Amino acid sequence: MITFQDLEEGAEMGVSISEEKTLSVIDLIVSGGTGSIVIIMVLFVLLFVAMYIYFERIFAIKAASKIDKNFMNQIRDHVMNGKLDAAKILCAQTDSPVARLTEKGVSRIGKPLDDINTAIENAGTLEVYKLEKNVSVLATVAGAAPMIGFLGTVIGMILAFHEMASSGGQAEMGSLASGIYTAMTTTVAGLVVGIIAYIGYNHLVNRTDKVVHKMEANAVEFLDLLNEPI
């Protein structure tokens, strides 16, 4: 007959076995040897750079997308009433790409429409460049991180086969553990960093496109305003 004490002892044995099989991330990295530690540290630095750029850009893009809904209406009123200085002051007080494009257009009022359009386009190119600052680094990390991880895989497999060749094919699994750990851990780390950077890059590109579309819409609205009869 199975008693309560037997069940309790069995449960304790199961817990102890599960605890023995538990392997922390730090232990997994360290077990891979020097090569694994170096490569994973490089990937950690890339992850830190990617996260820093992502959050810095996401806050910058979020700030650039904010603009008062009545901004263009106020610009329209100032321009229609001939208060160009007031329009410039309003643009200067509004810190956004749309306001800077509008200010560039207001400062060109009186010149041919093509010149105004060209000035707005040139200013828009500069604003887009500011929004996309360092975003390409995320794309580089997304492509480089998996390759660095695969480099660790190749190094790990070379170490494992070298151990086998040195022992005449009689190497034990314990002696091959370092190379195998290096191969597996660096591959996983490289893929994780690459996936995070890739998702962050695409999210920033999507957010930037929305701001660019808003800039284009306001630029068209401003040019239409100049074509309206007074």
PDB file of C-alpha atoms in Angstrom:
ATOM      1  CA  MET A   1       0.000   0.000   0.000  1.00  0.00           C
ATOM      2  CA  ILE A   2       1.269   3.469  -0.897  1.00  0.00           C
ATOM      3  CA  THR A   3       1.236   5.723   2.107  1.00  0.00           C
ATOM      4  CA  PHE A   4       1.145   9.509   2.298  1.00  0.00           C
ATOM      5  CA  GLN A   5       4.764   9.473   3.428  1.00  0.00           C
ATOM      6  CA  ASP A   6       5.808   7.604   0.282  1.00  0.00           C
ATOM      7  CA  LEU A   7       4.037  10.179  -1.892  1.00  0.00           C
ATOM      8  CA  GLU A   8       5.712  12.997  -0.010  1.00  0.00           C
ATOM      9  CA  GLU A   9       9.150  11.448  -0.420  1.00  0.00           C
ATOM     10  CA  GLY A  10       8.505  10.898  -4.111  1.00  0.00           C
ATOM     11  CA  ALA A  11       7.477  14.509  -4.560  1.00  0.00           C
ATOM     12  CA  GLU A  12      10.627  15.703  -2.826  1.00  0.00           C
ATOM     13  CA  MET A  13      12.746  13.477  -5.072  1.00  0.00           C
ATOM     14  CA  GLY A  14      10.975  14.880  -8.142  1.00  0.00           C
ATOM     15  CA  VAL A  15      11.624  18.450  -7.015  1.00  0.00           C
ATOM     16  CA  SER A  16      15.288  17.724  -6.363  1.00  0.00           C
ATOM     17  CA  ILE A  17      15.679  16.079  -9.765  1.00  0.00           C
ATOM     18  CA  SER A  18      14.026  19.046 -11.512  1.00  0.00           C
ATOM     19  CA  GLU A  19      16.263  21.450  -9.633  1.00  0.00           C
ATOM     20  CA  GLU A  20      19.339  19.512 -10.682  1.00  0.00           C
ATOM     21  CA  LYS A  21      18.259  19.684 -14.318  1.00  0.00           C
ATOM     22  CA  THR A  22      17.660  23.435 -14.180  1.00  0.00           C
ATOM     23  CA  LEU A  23      20.323  25.426 -16.039  1.00  0.00           C
ATOM     24  CA  SER A  24      20.459  29.187 -15.761  1.00  0.00           C
ATOM     25  CA  VAL A  25      21.280  31.457 -18.694  1.00  0.00           C
ATOM     26  CA  ILE A  26      24.531  32.552 -17.072  1.00  0.00           C
ATOM     27  CA  ASP A  27      25.613  28.937 -16.589  1.00  0.00           C
ATOM     28  CA  LEU A  28      24.726  28.198 -20.194  1.00  0.00           C
ATOM     29  CA  ILE A  29      26.874  31.090 -21.435  1.00  0.00           C
ATOM     30  CA  VAL A  30      29.825  30.309 -19.198  1.00  0.00           C
ATOM     31  CA  SER A  31      29.722  26.617 -20.101  1.00  0.00           C
ATOM     32  CA  GLY A  32      30.408  27.491 -23.725  1.00  0.00           C
ATOM     33  CA  GLY A  33      33.941  28.605 -22.985  1.00  0.00           C
ATOM     34  CA  THR A  34      35.828  31.765 -23.865  1.00  0.00           C
ATOM     35  CA  GLY A  35      34.619  31.868 -27.474  1.00  0.00           C
ATOM     36  CA  SER A  36      30.975  31.753 -26.426  1.00  0.00           C
ATOM     37  CA  ILE A  37      31.478  34.443 -23.777  1.00  0.00           C
ATOM     38  CA  VAL A  38      33.224  36.821 -26.206  1.00  0.00           C
ATOM     39  CA  ILE A  39      30.653  36.421 -28.971  1.00  0.00           C
ATOM     40  CA  ILE A  40      27.678  36.741 -26.622  1.00  0.00           C
ATOM     41  CA  MET A  41      29.209  39.879 -25.074  1.00  0.00           C
ATOM     42  CA  VAL A  42      29.482  41.355 -28.575  1.00  0.00           C
ATOM     43  CA  LEU A  43      25.842  40.464 -29.195  1.00  0.00           C
ATOM     44  CA  PHE A  44      24.884  42.003 -25.857  1.00  0.00           C
ATOM     45  CA  VAL A  45      26.560  45.269 -26.888  1.00  0.00           C
ATOM     46  CA  LEU A  46      24.665  45.188 -30.207  1.00  0.00           C
ATOM     47  CA  LEU A  47      21.426  44.579 -28.325  1.00  0.00           C
ATOM     48  CA  PHE A  48      22.108  47.559 -26.059  1.00  0.00           C
ATOM     49  CA  VAL A  49      22.855  49.784 -29.060  1.00  0.00           C
ATOM     50  CA  ALA A  50      19.708  48.623 -30.845  1.00  0.00           C
ATOM     51  CA  MET A  51      17.492  49.219 -27.811  1.00  0.00           C
ATOM     52  CA  TYR A  52      19.000  52.656 -27.180  1.00  0.00           C
ATOM     53  CA  ILE A  53      18.479  53.756 -30.785  1.00  0.00           C
ATOM     54  CA  TYR A  54      14.957  52.352 -30.845  1.00  0.00           C
ATOM     55  CA  PHE A  55      13.725  54.157 -27.732  1.00  0.00           C
ATOM     56  CA  GLU A  56      15.576  57.383 -28.601  1.00  0.00           C
ATOM     57  CA  ARG A  57      14.029  57.433 -32.074  1.00  0.00           C
ATOM     58  CA  ILE A  58      10.556  56.393 -30.955  1.00  0.00           C
ATOM     59  CA  PHE A  59      10.387  59.325 -28.530  1.00  0.00           C
ATOM     60  CA  ALA A  60      11.754  61.713 -31.180  1.00  0.00           C
ATOM     61  CA  ILE A  61       9.243  60.527 -33.788  1.00  0.00           C
ATOM     62  CA  LYS A  62       6.416  60.719 -31.269  1.00  0.00           C
ATOM     63  CA  ALA A  63       7.336  64.324 -30.477  1.00  0.00           C
ATOM     64  CA  ALA A  64       7.582  65.164 -34.189  1.00  0.00           C
ATOM     65  CA  SER A  65       4.102  63.782 -34.884  1.00  0.00           C
ATOM     66  CA  LYS A  66       2.406  66.054 -32.353  1.00  0.00           C
ATOM     67  CA  ILE A  67       0.875  69.200 -33.752  1.00  0.00           C
ATOM     68  CA  ASP A  68      -2.103  71.367 -32.901  1.00  0.00           C
ATOM     69  CA  LYS A  69      -5.123  70.534 -35.058  1.00  0.00           C
ATOM     70  CA  ASN A  70      -5.840  74.256 -35.432  1.00  0.00           C
ATOM     71  CA  PHE A  71      -2.294  75.031 -36.595  1.00  0.00           C
ATOM     72  CA  MET A  72      -3.071  75.154 -40.312  1.00  0.00           C
ATOM     73  CA  ASN A  73      -6.286  77.066 -39.671  1.00  0.00           C
ATOM     74  CA  GLN A  74      -4.313  79.724 -37.811  1.00  0.00           C
ATOM     75  CA  ILE A  75      -1.742  79.826 -40.601  1.00  0.00           C
ATOM     76  CA  ARG A  76      -4.551  80.229 -43.111  1.00  0.00           C
ATOM     77  CA  ASP A  77      -6.015  83.154 -41.186  1.00  0.00           C
ATOM     78  CA  HIS A  78      -2.652  84.910 -40.866  1.00  0.00           C
ATOM     79  CA  VAL A  79      -1.781  84.450 -44.538  1.00  0.00           C
ATOM     80  CA  MET A  80      -5.199  85.505 -45.790  1.00  0.00           C
ATOM     81  CA  ASN A  81      -5.004  88.622 -43.616  1.00  0.00           C
ATOM     82  CA  GLY A  82      -1.475  89.403 -44.766  1.00  0.00           C
ATOM     83  CA  LYS A  83       0.027  88.826 -41.297  1.00  0.00           C
ATOM     84  CA  LEU A  84       3.089  86.938 -42.482  1.00  0.00           C
ATOM     85  CA  ASP A  85       5.161  87.891 -39.433  1.00  0.00           C
ATOM     86  CA  ALA A  86       2.508  86.432 -37.142  1.00  0.00           C
ATOM     87  CA  ALA A  87       2.516  83.252 -39.229  1.00  0.00           C
ATOM     88  CA  LYS A  88       6.305  83.002 -38.919  1.00  0.00           C
ATOM     89  CA  ILE A  89       6.139  83.517 -35.165  1.00  0.00           C
ATOM     90  CA  LEU A  90       3.504  80.794 -34.858  1.00  0.00           C
ATOM     91  CA  CYS A  91       5.690  78.397 -36.852  1.00  0.00           C
ATOM     92  CA  ALA A  92       8.729  79.243 -34.732  1.00  0.00           C
ATOM     93  CA  GLN A  93       6.791  78.581 -31.536  1.00  0.00           C
ATOM     94  CA  THR A  94       5.635  75.175 -32.801  1.00  0.00           C
ATOM     95  CA  ASP A  95       8.459  72.655 -32.625  1.00  0.00           C
ATOM     96  CA  SER A  96       7.520  70.129 -35.305  1.00  0.00           C
ATOM     97  CA  PRO A  97       8.570  69.208 -38.863  1.00  0.00           C
ATOM     98  CA  VAL A  98       5.220  70.434 -40.213  1.00  0.00           C
ATOM     99  CA  ALA A  99       5.739  73.862 -38.634  1.00  0.00           C
ATOM    100  CA  ARG A 100       9.275  74.137 -40.019  1.00  0.00           C
ATOM    101  CA  LEU A 101       8.081  73.251 -43.523  1.00  0.00           C
ATOM    102  CA  THR A 102       5.286  75.793 -43.250  1.00  0.00           C
ATOM    103  CA  GLU A 103       7.710  78.451 -42.018  1.00  0.00           C
ATOM    104  CA  LYS A 104       9.904  77.807 -45.020  1.00  0.00           C
ATOM    105  CA  GLY A 105       6.908  78.249 -47.307  1.00  0.00           C
ATOM    106  CA  VAL A 106       5.708  81.410 -45.539  1.00  0.00           C
ATOM    107  CA  SER A 107       9.158  82.967 -45.855  1.00  0.00           C
ATOM    108  CA  ARG A 108       8.991  82.407 -49.644  1.00  0.00           C
ATOM    109  CA  ILE A 109       5.560  83.973 -50.159  1.00  0.00           C
ATOM    110  CA  GLY A 110       5.742  86.485 -53.012  1.00  0.00           C
ATOM    111  CA  LYS A 111       8.021  84.312 -55.118  1.00  0.00           C
ATOM    112  CA  PRO A 112       6.885  81.925 -57.894  1.00  0.00           C
ATOM    113  CA  LEU A 113       4.933  78.913 -56.674  1.00  0.00           C
ATOM    114  CA  ASP A 114       7.534  76.537 -58.069  1.00  0.00           C
ATOM    115  CA  ASP A 115      10.216  78.185 -55.941  1.00  0.00           C
ATOM    116  CA  ILE A 116       8.036  77.849 -52.847  1.00  0.00           C
ATOM    117  CA  ASN A 117       7.374  74.201 -53.624  1.00  0.00           C
ATOM    118  CA  THR A 118      11.095  73.535 -54.139  1.00  0.00           C
ATOM    119  CA  ALA A 119      11.967  75.236 -50.848  1.00  0.00           C
ATOM    120  CA  ILE A 120       9.391  73.116 -48.988  1.00  0.00           C
ATOM    121  CA  GLU A 121      10.664  69.918 -50.639  1.00  0.00           C
ATOM    122  CA  ASN A 122      14.265  70.712 -49.688  1.00  0.00           C
ATOM    123  CA  ALA A 123      13.232  71.433 -46.105  1.00  0.00           C
ATOM    124  CA  GLY A 124      11.216  68.221 -46.094  1.00  0.00           C
ATOM    125  CA  THR A 125      14.255  66.209 -47.173  1.00  0.00           C
ATOM    126  CA  LEU A 126      16.200  67.568 -44.208  1.00  0.00           C
ATOM    127  CA  GLU A 127      13.355  66.775 -41.810  1.00  0.00           C
ATOM    128  CA  VAL A 128      13.092  63.203 -43.082  1.00  0.00           C
ATOM    129  CA  TYR A 129      16.839  62.821 -42.628  1.00  0.00           C
ATOM    130  CA  LYS A 130      16.481  63.959 -39.010  1.00  0.00           C
ATOM    131  CA  LEU A 131      13.667  61.476 -38.405  1.00  0.00           C
ATOM    132  CA  GLU A 132      15.659  58.600 -39.900  1.00  0.00           C
ATOM    133  CA  LYS A 133      18.818  59.400 -37.943  1.00  0.00           C
ATOM    134  CA  ASN A 134      20.607  56.189 -36.869  1.00  0.00           C
ATOM    135  CA  VAL A 135      17.632  54.039 -37.917  1.00  0.00           C
ATOM    136  CA  SER A 136      19.846  52.305 -40.489  1.00  0.00           C
ATOM    137  CA  VAL A 137      22.005  51.078 -37.596  1.00  0.00           C
ATOM    138  CA  LEU A 138      19.076  48.912 -36.492  1.00  0.00           C
ATOM    139  CA  ALA A 139      18.950  47.334 -39.938  1.00  0.00           C
ATOM    140  CA  THR A 140      22.680  46.650 -39.712  1.00  0.00           C
ATOM    141  CA  VAL A 141      22.300  45.022 -36.284  1.00  0.00           C
ATOM    142  CA  ALA A 142      19.348  42.953 -37.555  1.00  0.00           C
ATOM    143  CA  GLY A 143      21.536  41.556 -40.323  1.00  0.00           C
ATOM    144  CA  ALA A 144      24.845  41.307 -38.475  1.00  0.00           C
ATOM    145  CA  ALA A 145      23.669  39.728 -35.198  1.00  0.00           C
ATOM    146  CA  PRO A 146      22.550  36.376 -36.711  1.00  0.00           C
ATOM    147  CA  MET A 147      25.760  36.240 -38.761  1.00  0.00           C
ATOM    148  CA  ILE A 148      27.838  36.762 -35.615  1.00  0.00           C
ATOM    149  CA  GLY A 149      25.799  34.037 -33.924  1.00  0.00           C
ATOM    150  CA  PHE A 150      26.444  31.675 -36.821  1.00  0.00           C
ATOM    151  CA  LEU A 151      30.134  32.536 -36.580  1.00  0.00           C
ATOM    152  CA  GLY A 152      29.990  31.283 -33.007  1.00  0.00           C
ATOM    153  CA  THR A 153      28.296  28.133 -34.290  1.00  0.00           C
ATOM    154  CA  VAL A 154      31.098  27.477 -36.745  1.00  0.00           C
ATOM    155  CA  ILE A 155      33.730  28.143 -34.092  1.00  0.00           C
ATOM    156  CA  GLY A 156      31.972  25.804 -31.669  1.00  0.00           C
ATOM    157  CA  MET A 157      31.752  23.009 -34.207  1.00  0.00           C
ATOM    158  CA  ILE A 158      35.414  23.490 -35.128  1.00  0.00           C
ATOM    159  CA  LEU A 159      36.331  23.133 -31.450  1.00  0.00           C
ATOM    160  CA  ALA A 160      34.196  20.006 -31.127  1.00  0.00           C
ATOM    161  CA  PHE A 161      35.668  18.318 -34.205  1.00  0.00           C
ATOM    162  CA  HIS A 162      39.157  19.373 -33.197  1.00  0.00           C
ATOM    163  CA  GLU A 163      38.622  17.653 -29.844  1.00  0.00           C
ATOM    164  CA  MET A 164      37.444  14.527 -31.632  1.00  0.00           C
ATOM    165  CA  ALA A 165      40.410  14.583 -34.011  1.00  0.00           C
ATOM    166  CA  SER A 166      42.875  15.124 -31.171  1.00  0.00           C
ATOM    167  CA  SER A 167      41.522  12.124 -29.284  1.00  0.00           C
ATOM    168  CA  GLY A 168      41.532   9.843 -32.285  1.00  0.00           C
ATOM    169  CA  GLY A 169      37.741   9.761 -32.437  1.00  0.00           C
ATOM    170  CA  GLN A 170      37.461   8.422 -28.895  1.00  0.00           C
ATOM    171  CA  ALA A 171      36.497  11.725 -27.212  1.00  0.00           C
ATOM    172  CA  GLU A 172      33.820  11.562 -24.546  1.00  0.00           C
ATOM    173  CA  MET A 173      30.696  13.720 -24.684  1.00  0.00           C
ATOM    174  CA  GLY A 174      31.887  15.684 -21.670  1.00  0.00           C
ATOM    175  CA  SER A 175      34.968  16.866 -23.531  1.00  0.00           C
ATOM    176  CA  LEU A 176      32.814  17.992 -26.476  1.00  0.00           C
ATOM    177  CA  ALA A 177      30.419  19.998 -24.314  1.00  0.00           C
ATOM    178  CA  SER A 178      32.318  23.283 -24.590  1.00  0.00           C
ATOM    179  CA  GLY A 179      32.219  23.346 -28.394  1.00  0.00           C
ATOM    180  CA  ILE A 180      28.590  22.252 -28.535  1.00  0.00           C
ATOM    181  CA  TYR A 181      27.551  24.882 -25.983  1.00  0.00           C
ATOM    182  CA  THR A 182      29.369  27.560 -27.982  1.00  0.00           C
ATOM    183  CA  ALA A 183      27.603  26.505 -31.173  1.00  0.00           C
ATOM    184  CA  MET A 184      24.114  26.437 -29.690  1.00  0.00           C
ATOM    185  CA  THR A 185      24.171  29.443 -27.346  1.00  0.00           C
ATOM    186  CA  THR A 186      25.678  31.869 -29.844  1.00  0.00           C
ATOM    187  CA  THR A 187      23.182  30.835 -32.516  1.00  0.00           C
ATOM    188  CA  VAL A 188      20.227  31.466 -30.227  1.00  0.00           C
ATOM    189  CA  ALA A 189      21.674  34.747 -28.937  1.00  0.00           C
ATOM    190  CA  GLY A 190      22.360  36.006 -32.464  1.00  0.00           C
ATOM    191  CA  LEU A 191      18.852  35.176 -33.656  1.00  0.00           C
ATOM    192  CA  VAL A 192      17.233  36.813 -30.608  1.00  0.00           C
ATOM    193  CA  VAL A 193      19.189  40.040 -31.073  1.00  0.00           C
ATOM    194  CA  GLY A 194      18.540  40.032 -34.821  1.00  0.00           C
ATOM    195  CA  ILE A 195      14.790  39.519 -34.384  1.00  0.00           C
ATOM    196  CA  ILE A 196      14.520  42.307 -31.805  1.00  0.00           C
ATOM    197  CA  ALA A 197      16.477  44.725 -34.013  1.00  0.00           C
ATOM    198  CA  TYR A 198      14.453  43.762 -37.099  1.00  0.00           C
ATOM    199  CA  ILE A 199      11.110  44.327 -35.373  1.00  0.00           C
ATOM    200  CA  GLY A 200      12.338  47.636 -33.939  1.00  0.00           C
ATOM    201  CA  TYR A 201      13.583  48.790 -37.349  1.00  0.00           C
ATOM    202  CA  ASN A 202      10.315  48.043 -39.113  1.00  0.00           C
ATOM    203  CA  HIS A 203       8.308  49.721 -36.366  1.00  0.00           C
ATOM    204  CA  LEU A 204      10.402  52.885 -36.645  1.00  0.00           C
ATOM    205  CA  VAL A 205      10.078  52.879 -40.433  1.00  0.00           C
ATOM    206  CA  ASN A 206       6.304  52.592 -40.109  1.00  0.00           C
ATOM    207  CA  ARG A 207       6.112  55.439 -37.589  1.00  0.00           C
ATOM    208  CA  THR A 208       8.408  57.607 -39.727  1.00  0.00           C
ATOM    209  CA  ASP A 209       6.261  57.028 -42.814  1.00  0.00           C
ATOM    210  CA  LYS A 210       3.210  58.281 -40.927  1.00  0.00           C
ATOM    211  CA  VAL A 211       5.007  61.515 -39.990  1.00  0.00           C
ATOM    212  CA  VAL A 212       6.220  61.950 -43.577  1.00  0.00           C
ATOM    213  CA  HIS A 213       2.684  61.514 -44.900  1.00  0.00           C
ATOM    214  CA  LYS A 214       1.474  64.134 -42.438  1.00  0.00           C
ATOM    215  CA  MET A 215       4.198  66.498 -43.628  1.00  0.00           C
ATOM    216  CA  GLU A 216       3.219  65.950 -47.251  1.00  0.00           C
ATOM    217  CA  ALA A 217      -0.464  66.498 -46.517  1.00  0.00           C
ATOM    218  CA  ASN A 218       0.221  69.788 -44.736  1.00  0.00           C
ATOM    219  CA  ALA A 219       2.577  70.916 -47.502  1.00  0.00           C
ATOM    220  CA  VAL A 220      -0.138  70.301 -50.087  1.00  0.00           C
ATOM    221  CA  GLU A 221      -2.646  72.138 -47.922  1.00  0.00           C
ATOM    222  CA  PHE A 222      -0.318  75.111 -47.637  1.00  0.00           C
ATOM    223  CA  LEU A 223       0.277  75.251 -51.400  1.00  0.00           C
ATOM    224  CA  ASP A 224      -3.471  75.044 -51.995  1.00  0.00           C
ATOM    225  CA  LEU A 225      -3.848  77.965 -49.614  1.00  0.00           C
ATOM    226  CA  LEU A 226      -1.534  80.083 -51.762  1.00  0.00           C
ATOM    227  CA  ASN A 227      -3.627  79.236 -54.841  1.00  0.00           C
ATOM    228  CA  GLU A 228      -6.868  80.373 -53.237  1.00  0.00           C
ATOM    229  CA  PRO A 229      -8.221  83.702 -54.445  1.00  0.00           C
ATOM    230  CA  ILE A 230      -7.911  86.500 -51.917  1.00  0.00           C
TER     231      ILE A 230
END
